Amino acid sequence: MSEVIWGMVTSHVPSIGAAMDHGKTQDPYWKPLFDGYQPAREWMAEHRPDVAIVIYNDHANGVDLDVVPAFAIGTADRYPVADEGWGPRPVPEVVGDPDLSQHLIEHLIDDGFDMTLFQELDVDHGLTVPLSIYCPDPGEAWPCRVVPLLVNVIQYPQPTAARCYALGRAIGRALASYQPDVKVAIFGTGGMSHQLAGARAGFVNPKFDAMFLEAIQTDPERLAALSREELIRQAGSEGIELIMWLVMRGAMNDEIRRIHETYHVPASNTAAALALFDNRGD
Ligand code: DHB
Ligand code: FE
């Protein structure tokens, strides 16, 4: 039987990946951020999953804006690293898990979530930066297979926080009936507060982030009740990425144990956070 062993939520700021790719993690600007990751990285290195379901958004890099699915899932056996304008990041190609993708698709569609399928997909910083945060030195290959699950957060109307939480619940139910004996980790990516353009460019909201970082464990229903407008008002226009954390939370048990958290302002324009949860409660 498959088992969800842990969930991690993390920001996916592209320059975090660039700092790693260019050997800048010990520079004064970046060191506090990467120091904050260390305890989580050590725990995750001791608890390796066979497969990670990475809830993320493409930023019009791998998927152009002609077609904008609310929710989509990758079905491929490999996902090339996207070229976002400076050439692909020097990290391994992402290896998929088509069997698990197929199982999720069938169960999610039967459960009322009409997923779009990506049979081919280049993965951008939304997915590769969280993988680098999980595993800084992958060498030739990432240490687990990956199922990319995409959420539209970049074009109005994005799915609601409540719908994302419900999708997570449905993923949890689907995994409960997945027979192969695999250990699964769930990544919820993006956030926390940030706004990249417009009159409020540079906006961050540590007070809101602190509430969200706590409630993602203890009161996800409160977060699922936030409207799109409220999320953007409180977390900035790109802070709405936080709805993806609710997909992770929905796929986990009601009681989960916080292994580590870290919060750092700023990483580029973003209030960056990581929180790691064991799926077994206290
Ligand atoms: C930044 C943050 C993001 O989430 C993103 O997708 C791109 C850039 C930033 O803070 O620079
Ligand atoms: Fe982003």
mmCIF file of N, CA, C and O in Angstrom, residues 174-235:
data_model
loop_
_atom_site.group_PDB
_atom_site.id
_atom_site.type_symbol
_atom_site.label_atom_id
_atom_site.label_comp_id
_atom_site.label_asym_id
_atom_site.label_seq_id
_atom_site.Cartn_x
_atom_site.Cartn_y
_atom_site.Cartn_z
ATOM 1 N N ALA A 174 -7.365 9.110 -3.303
ATOM 2 C CA ALA A 174 -6.826 8.340 -4.431
ATOM 3 C C ALA A 174 -5.584 7.566 -3.984
ATOM 4 O O ALA A 174 -5.413 6.392 -4.338
ATOM 5 N N LEU A 175 -4.730 8.198 -3.189
ATOM 6 C CA LEU A 175 -3.498 7.521 -2.761
ATOM 7 C C LEU A 175 -3.812 6.354 -1.839
ATOM 8 O O LEU A 175 -3.110 5.335 -1.846
ATOM 9 N N ALA A 176 -4.881 6.483 -1.063
ATOM 10 C CA ALA A 176 -5.236 5.409 -0.122
ATOM 11 C C ALA A 176 -5.570 4.111 -0.855
ATOM 12 O O ALA A 176 -5.464 3.035 -0.276
ATOM 13 N N SER A 177 -5.960 4.211 -2.122
ATOM 14 C CA SER A 177 -6.279 2.986 -2.862
ATOM 15 C C SER A 177 -5.199 2.634 -3.888
ATOM 16 O O SER A 177 -5.435 1.805 -4.770
ATOM 17 N N TYR A 178 -4.039 3.249 -3.769
ATOM 18 C CA TYR A 178 -2.952 2.922 -4.700
ATOM 19 C C TYR A 178 -2.169 1.753 -4.117
ATOM 20 O O TYR A 178 -1.605 1.854 -3.025
ATOM 21 N N GLN A 179 -2.165 0.654 -4.847
ATOM 22 C CA GLN A 179 -1.682 -0.593 -4.265
ATOM 23 C C GLN A 179 -0.160 -0.733 -4.134
ATOM 24 O O GLN A 179 0.316 -1.281 -3.145
ATOM 25 N N PRO A 180 0.624 -0.262 -5.110
ATOM 26 C CA PRO A 180 2.064 -0.482 -4.962
ATOM 27 C C PRO A 180 2.598 0.069 -3.629
ATOM 28 O O PRO A 180 2.104 1.085 -3.135
ATOM 29 N N ASP A 181 3.566 -0.613 -3.113
ATOM 30 C CA ASP A 181 4.122 -0.273 -1.811
ATOM 31 C C ASP A 181 5.113 0.878 -1.983
ATOM 32 O O ASP A 181 6.320 0.656 -2.028
ATOM 33 N N VAL A 182 4.618 2.098 -2.113
ATOM 34 C CA VAL A 182 5.516 3.239 -2.344
ATOM 35 C C VAL A 182 5.318 4.297 -1.269
ATOM 36 O O VAL A 182 4.211 4.510 -0.769
ATOM 37 N N LYS A 183 6.425 4.953 -0.951
ATOM 38 C CA LYS A 183 6.394 6.089 -0.027
ATOM 39 C C LYS A 183 6.258 7.361 -0.848
ATOM 40 O O LYS A 183 7.026 7.592 -1.794
ATOM 41 N N VAL A 184 5.290 8.181 -0.462
ATOM 42 C CA VAL A 184 4.966 9.384 -1.233
ATOM 43 C C VAL A 184 5.229 10.619 -0.375
ATOM 44 O O VAL A 184 4.887 10.644 0.810
ATOM 45 N N ALA A 185 5.831 11.643 -0.973
ATOM 46 C CA ALA A 185 5.907 12.967 -0.343
ATOM 47 C C ALA A 185 5.079 13.928 -1.183
ATOM 48 O O ALA A 185 4.949 13.745 -2.395
ATOM 49 N N ILE A 186 4.503 14.929 -0.519
ATOM 50 C CA ILE A 186 3.690 15.922 -1.240
ATOM 51 C C ILE A 186 4.337 17.288 -1.042
ATOM 52 O O ILE A 186 4.614 17.687 0.101
ATOM 53 N N PHE A 187 4.591 17.980 -2.132
ATOM 54 C CA PHE A 187 5.149 19.339 -2.058
ATOM 55 C C PHE A 187 4.045 20.335 -2.423
ATOM 56 O O PHE A 187 3.432 20.226 -3.490
ATOM 57 N N GLY A 188 3.824 21.308 -1.549
ATOM 58 C CA GLY A 188 2.984 22.458 -1.891
ATOM 59 C C GLY A 188 3.921 23.638 -2.108
ATOM 60 O O GLY A 188 4.681 23.986 -1.208
ATOM 61 N N THR A 189 3.887 24.237 -3.265
ATOM 62 C CA THR A 189 4.939 25.208 -3.597
ATOM 63 C C THR A 189 4.361 26.605 -3.842
ATOM 64 O O THR A 189 3.160 26.791 -4.013
ATOM 65 N N GLY A 190 5.260 27.594 -3.861
ATOM 66 C CA GLY A 190 4.880 28.979 -4.111
ATOM 67 C C GLY A 190 4.732 29.770 -2.824
ATOM 68 O O GLY A 190 4.964 29.261 -1.730
ATOM 69 N N GLY A 191 4.333 31.049 -2.947
ATOM 70 C CA GLY A 191 4.195 31.928 -1.781
ATOM 71 C C GLY A 191 5.560 32.216 -1.164
ATOM 72 O O GLY A 191 6.594 31.881 -1.741
ATOM 73 N N MET A 192 5.618 32.826 0.019
ATOM 74 C CA MET A 192 4.441 33.364 0.695
ATOM 75 C C MET A 192 4.100 34.711 0.071
ATOM 76 O O MET A 192 4.046 34.787 -1.146
ATOM 77 N N SER A 193 3.883 35.752 0.872
ATOM 78 C CA SER A 193 3.439 37.005 0.271
ATOM 79 C C SER A 193 4.471 37.540 -0.716
ATOM 80 O O SER A 193 5.668 37.513 -0.453
ATOM 81 N N HIS A 194 4.002 37.955 -1.863
ATOM 82 C CA HIS A 194 4.831 38.707 -2.812
ATOM 83 C C HIS A 194 3.975 39.290 -3.920
ATOM 84 O O HIS A 194 2.916 38.756 -4.237
ATOM 85 N N GLN A 195 4.461 40.386 -4.449
ATOM 86 C CA GLN A 195 3.820 41.012 -5.600
ATOM 87 C C GLN A 195 4.927 41.553 -6.493
ATOM 88 O O GLN A 195 5.767 42.339 -6.057
ATOM 89 N N LEU A 196 4.938 41.107 -7.739
ATOM 90 C CA LEU A 196 6.082 41.395 -8.620
ATOM 91 C C LEU A 196 5.886 42.650 -9.464
ATOM 92 O O LEU A 196 6.857 43.174 -10.002
ATOM 93 N N ALA A 197 4.646 43.122 -9.610
ATOM 94 C CA ALA A 197 4.422 44.255 -10.516
ATOM 95 C C ALA A 197 3.299 45.134 -9.974
ATOM 96 O O ALA A 197 2.618 44.773 -9.012
ATOM 97 N N GLY A 198 3.136 46.284 -10.603
ATOM 98 C CA GLY A 198 2.034 47.182 -10.257
ATOM 99 C C GLY A 198 2.388 48.082 -9.088
ATOM 100 O O GLY A 198 3.515 48.094 -8.586
ATOM 101 N N ALA A 199 1.380 48.819 -8.628
ATOM 102 C CA ALA A 199 1.601 49.847 -7.606
ATOM 103 C C ALA A 199 2.142 49.247 -6.311
ATOM 104 O O ALA A 199 2.881 49.912 -5.580
ATOM 105 N N ARG A 200 1.788 48.006 -6.021
ATOM 106 C CA ARG A 200 2.241 47.389 -4.758
ATOM 107 C C ARG A 200 3.452 46.467 -4.970
ATOM 108 O O ARG A 200 3.726 45.611 -4.123
ATOM 109 N N ALA A 201 4.178 46.604 -6.076
ATOM 110 C CA ALA A 201 5.366 45.756 -6.313
ATOM 111 C C ALA A 201 6.276 45.796 -5.094
ATOM 112 O O ALA A 201 6.541 46.875 -4.541
ATOM 113 N N GLY A 202 6.733 44.633 -4.663
ATOM 114 C CA GLY A 202 7.598 44.550 -3.485
ATOM 115 C C GLY A 202 6.823 44.319 -2.194
ATOM 116 O O GLY A 202 7.424 44.111 -1.138
ATOM 117 N N PHE A 203 5.492 44.295 -2.286
ATOM 118 C CA PHE A 203 4.650 44.109 -1.092
ATOM 119 C C PHE A 203 4.906 42.753 -0.440
ATOM 120 O O PHE A 203 4.926 41.724 -1.123
ATOM 121 N N VAL A 204 5.146 42.748 0.871
ATOM 122 C CA VAL A 204 5.129 41.507 1.658
ATOM 123 C C VAL A 204 4.323 41.773 2.925
ATOM 124 O O VAL A 204 4.163 42.921 3.339
ATOM 125 N N ASN A 205 3.820 40.708 3.542
ATOM 126 C CA ASN A 205 2.930 40.864 4.697
ATOM 127 C C ASN A 205 3.261 39.796 5.744
ATOM 128 O O ASN A 205 2.600 38.754 5.833
ATOM 129 N N PRO A 206 4.328 40.059 6.544
ATOM 130 C CA PRO A 206 4.758 39.048 7.527
ATOM 131 C C PRO A 206 3.666 38.629 8.505
ATOM 132 O O PRO A 206 3.634 37.471 8.932
ATOM 133 N N LYS A 207 2.766 39.539 8.853
ATOM 134 C CA LYS A 207 1.721 39.183 9.817
ATOM 135 C C LYS A 207 0.772 38.133 9.218
ATOM 136 O O LYS A 207 0.443 37.130 9.855
ATOM 137 N N PHE A 208 0.367 38.374 8.008
ATOM 138 C CA PHE A 208 -0.503 37.402 7.325
ATOM 139 C C PHE A 208 0.237 36.080 7.119
ATOM 140 O O PHE A 208 -0.314 34.992 7.347
ATOM 141 N N ASP A 209 1.500 36.174 6.718
ATOM 142 C CA ASP A 209 2.280 34.952 6.482
ATOM 143 C C ASP A 209 2.387 34.117 7.758
ATOM 144 O O ASP A 209 2.281 32.887 7.714
ATOM 145 N N ALA A 210 2.597 34.793 8.901
ATOM 146 C CA ALA A 210 2.725 34.053 10.168
ATOM 147 C C ALA A 210 1.424 33.311 10.475
ATOM 148 O O ALA A 210 1.442 32.150 10.911
ATOM 149 N N MET A 211 0.301 33.976 10.229
ATOM 150 C CA MET A 211 -1.000 33.322 10.444
ATOM 151 C C MET A 211 -1.118 32.096 9.534
ATOM 152 O O MET A 211 -1.494 31.008 9.966
ATOM 153 N N PHE A 212 -0.756 32.283 8.268
ATOM 154 C CA PHE A 212 -0.921 31.211 7.281
ATOM 155 C C PHE A 212 -0.002 30.025 7.601
ATOM 156 O O PHE A 212 -0.391 28.851 7.501
ATOM 157 N N LEU A 213 1.225 30.347 8.008
ATOM 158 C CA LEU A 213 2.232 29.314 8.298
ATOM 159 C C LEU A 213 1.796 28.451 9.489
ATOM 160 O O LEU A 213 2.057 27.249 9.523
ATOM 161 N N GLU A 214 1.109 29.068 10.449
ATOM 162 C CA GLU A 214 0.594 28.319 11.589
ATOM 163 C C GLU A 214 -0.674 27.523 11.191
ATOM 164 O O GLU A 214 -0.788 26.329 11.445
ATOM 165 N N ALA A 215 -1.589 28.222 10.519
ATOM 166 C CA ALA A 215 -2.902 27.615 10.238
ATOM 167 C C ALA A 215 -2.819 26.502 9.201
ATOM 168 O O ALA A 215 -3.704 25.638 9.163
ATOM 169 N N ILE A 216 -1.786 26.489 8.383
ATOM 170 C CA ILE A 216 -1.696 25.409 7.388
ATOM 171 C C ILE A 216 -1.635 24.058 8.101
ATOM 172 O O ILE A 216 -2.158 23.066 7.604
ATOM 173 N N GLN A 217 -1.065 24.054 9.305
ATOM 174 C CA GLN A 217 -1.072 22.822 10.097
ATOM 175 C C GLN A 217 -2.373 22.682 10.896
ATOM 176 O O GLN A 217 -3.022 21.639 10.843
ATOM 177 N N THR A 218 -2.731 23.743 11.626
ATOM 178 C CA THR A 218 -3.732 23.589 12.686
ATOM 179 C C THR A 218 -5.157 23.947 12.271
ATOM 180 O O THR A 218 -6.097 23.513 12.915
ATOM 181 N N ASP A 219 -5.319 24.751 11.232
ATOM 182 C CA ASP A 219 -6.664 25.226 10.884
ATOM 183 C C ASP A 219 -6.797 25.464 9.375
ATOM 184 O O ASP A 219 -7.118 26.575 8.936
ATOM 185 N N PRO A 220 -6.551 24.408 8.563
ATOM 186 C CA PRO A 220 -6.598 24.629 7.119
ATOM 187 C C PRO A 220 -7.973 25.084 6.623
ATOM 188 O O PRO A 220 -8.055 25.783 5.615
ATOM 189 N N GLU A 221 -9.045 24.728 7.371
ATOM 190 C CA GLU A 221 -10.387 25.177 6.936
ATOM 191 C C GLU A 221 -10.469 26.701 6.927
ATOM 192 O O GLU A 221 -11.114 27.291 6.060
ATOM 193 N N ARG A 222 -9.814 27.322 7.902
ATOM 194 C CA ARG A 222 -9.814 28.795 7.939
ATOM 195 C C ARG A 222 -9.175 29.358 6.672
ATOM 196 O O ARG A 222 -9.649 30.322 6.094
ATOM 197 N N LEU A 223 -8.092 28.724 6.232
ATOM 198 C CA LEU A 223 -7.394 29.203 5.029
ATOM 199 C C LEU A 223 -8.216 28.887 3.774
ATOM 200 O O LEU A 223 -8.242 29.670 2.824
ATOM 201 N N ALA A 224 -8.875 27.734 3.795
ATOM 202 C CA ALA A 224 -9.689 27.343 2.636
ATOM 203 C C ALA A 224 -10.872 28.287 2.454
ATOM 204 O O ALA A 224 -11.440 28.367 1.360
ATOM 205 N N ALA A 225 -11.250 29.006 3.504
ATOM 206 C CA ALA A 225 -12.384 29.942 3.412
ATOM 207 C C ALA A 225 -11.971 31.299 2.837
ATOM 208 O O ALA A 225 -12.829 32.144 2.583
ATOM 209 N N LEU A 226 -10.679 31.531 2.649
ATOM 210 C CA LEU A 226 -10.241 32.833 2.116
ATOM 211 C C LEU A 226 -10.646 32.966 0.651
ATOM 212 O O LEU A 226 -10.479 32.036 -0.142
ATOM 213 N N SER A 227 -11.147 34.118 0.298
ATOM 214 C CA SER A 227 -11.515 34.366 -1.099
ATOM 215 C C SER A 227 -10.258 34.725 -1.889
ATOM 216 O O SER A 227 -9.222 35.110 -1.323
ATOM 217 N N ARG A 228 -10.380 34.621 -3.181
ATOM 218 C CA ARG A 228 -9.304 35.032 -4.092
ATOM 219 C C ARG A 228 -8.910 36.490 -3.818
ATOM 220 O O ARG A 228 -7.736 36.826 -3.714
ATOM 221 N N GLU A 229 -9.917 37.345 -3.674
ATOM 222 C CA GLU A 229 -9.644 38.770 -3.462
ATOM 223 C C GLU A 229 -8.906 38.988 -2.141
ATOM 224 O O GLU A 229 -7.972 39.788 -2.064
ATOM 225 N N GLU A 230 -9.347 38.285 -1.105
ATOM 226 C CA GLU A 230 -8.711 38.444 0.209
ATOM 227 C C GLU A 230 -7.258 37.963 0.166
ATOM 228 O O GLU A 230 -6.366 38.600 0.732
ATOM 229 N N LEU A 231 -7.020 36.861 -0.510
ATOM 230 C CA LEU A 231 -5.648 36.350 -0.626
ATOM 231 C C LEU A 231 -4.758 37.368 -1.331
ATOM 232 O O LEU A 231 -3.630 37.620 -0.899
ATOM 233 N N ILE A 232 -5.260 37.958 -2.408
ATOM 234 C CA ILE A 232 -4.439 38.912 -3.159
ATOM 235 C C ILE A 232 -4.249 40.195 -2.339
ATOM 236 O O ILE A 232 -3.148 40.760 -2.304
ATOM 237 N N ARG A 233 -5.300 40.621 -1.644
ATOM 238 C CA ARG A 233 -5.173 41.815 -0.798
ATOM 239 C C ARG A 233 -4.121 41.577 0.281
ATOM 240 O O ARG A 233 -3.260 42.414 0.531
ATOM 241 N N GLN A 234 -4.163 40.412 0.910
ATOM 242 C CA GLN A 234 -3.303 40.146 2.076
ATOM 243 C C GLN A 234 -1.906 39.658 1.692
ATOM 244 O O GLN A 234 -0.952 39.892 2.424
ATOM 245 N N ALA A 235 -1.801 38.927 0.579
ATOM 246 C CA ALA A 235 -0.524 38.269 0.260
ATOM 247 C C ALA A 235 0.106 38.809 -1.027
ATOM 248 O O ALA A 235 1.197 38.373 -1.394
#
